[in-house]
Amino acid sequence: NQKLNIYPNPATTQITVSALAQLEYPCKLEVIDVAGRKVLEIEMDESSLAIDLGNIHAGLYTLNLITGKGEIFRGKVIKQ
């Protein structure tokens, strides 16, 4: 059951994250590296958000979208 659309994936400099579920905004979007470190945290106040990955090293990342109700939707992205 996919709740997030993340594109392009793999990505080089920027991704767009779109929520595919009806959510109450604002939500918090976290980008987590493979070691579990939070490398980016952004407030998401609409259903689609462009995120600059220019300052993030290449690798696999988990995206956590956390709603005000505490629901967590996850996705993965590869930064080249």
Coordinates of C-alpha atoms in Angstrom, one line a residue:
N1 CA 0.0 0.0 0.0
Q2 CA 2.1 2.9 -1.3
K3 CA 1.4 6.2 0.5
L4 CA 4.3 8.3 -0.9
N5 CA 5.3 8.9 -4.5
I6 CA 9.1 9.8 -4.7
Y7 CA 10.5 10.8 -8.1
P8 CA 12.9 10.7 -9.9
N9 CA 14.3 7.7 -8.2
P10 CA 17.2 7.3 -8.4
A11 CA 17.9 11.0 -8.1
T12 CA 20.9 13.3 -8.6
T13 CA 20.1 16.8 -7.3
Q14 CA 16.3 17.0 -6.4
I15 CA 13.3 14.8 -5.7
T16 CA 9.6 15.5 -5.5
V17 CA 7.7 13.8 -2.7
S18 CA 3.9 13.5 -3.1
A19 CA 1.6 12.1 -0.5
L20 CA -0.9 9.7 -2.1
A21 CA -3.2 9.8 1.0
Q22 CA -5.4 12.5 2.4
L23 CA -3.3 14.0 5.2
E24 CA -3.7 16.9 7.6
Y25 CA -0.9 19.4 7.1
P26 CA 1.6 20.4 8.3
C27 CA 3.6 17.1 8.3
K28 CA 7.3 16.5 9.0
L29 CA 9.4 14.9 6.4
E30 CA 12.7 13.3 7.5
V31 CA 15.5 12.0 5.3
I32 CA 17.4 9.2 7.1
D33 CA 20.7 7.7 5.9
V34 CA 21.6 4.0 6.2
A35 CA 23.3 4.5 9.5
G36 CA 20.0 5.9 10.9
R37 CA 21.1 9.5 11.0
K38 CA 18.7 12.3 10.2
V39 CA 20.3 14.3 7.4
L40 CA 17.4 16.5 6.6
E41 CA 14.1 17.5 8.2
I42 CA 11.5 19.6 6.4
E43 CA 8.0 20.8 7.2
M44 CA 5.6 19.7 4.5
D45 CA 2.5 21.9 4.3
E46 CA 1.0 20.6 1.1
S47 CA 0.6 17.3 -0.7
S48 CA 3.7 17.7 -2.9
L49 CA 7.2 19.1 -2.1
A50 CA 10.4 19.5 -4.1
I51 CA 13.5 18.7 -2.0
D52 CA 17.1 19.7 -2.9
L53 CA 19.5 16.8 -2.4
G54 CA 22.5 18.7 -3.6
N55 CA 24.3 18.7 -0.2
I56 CA 23.6 15.0 0.5
H57 CA 26.1 12.3 -0.2
A58 CA 25.3 9.5 -2.7
G59 CA 23.5 6.5 -1.1
L60 CA 20.3 4.9 -0.1
Y61 CA 17.9 7.0 2.1
T62 CA 14.7 6.4 3.9
L63 CA 12.0 9.1 3.9
N64 CA 9.7 9.3 6.8
L65 CA 6.6 11.4 6.5
I66 CA 5.2 12.0 10.0
T67 CA 1.7 13.4 10.3
G68 CA 0.3 15.5 13.2
K69 CA -1.5 12.4 14.4
G70 CA 1.8 10.4 14.6
E71 CA 1.2 8.3 11.5
I72 CA 4.4 7.5 9.7
F73 CA 4.6 6.8 6.0
R74 CA 7.9 5.6 4.6
G75 CA 9.6 5.5 1.2
K76 CA 13.2 5.0 -0.1
V77 CA 15.3 7.0 -2.5
I78 CA 18.7 6.4 -4.0
K79 CA 20.9 9.5 -4.4
Q80 CA 23.4 9.1 -7.1

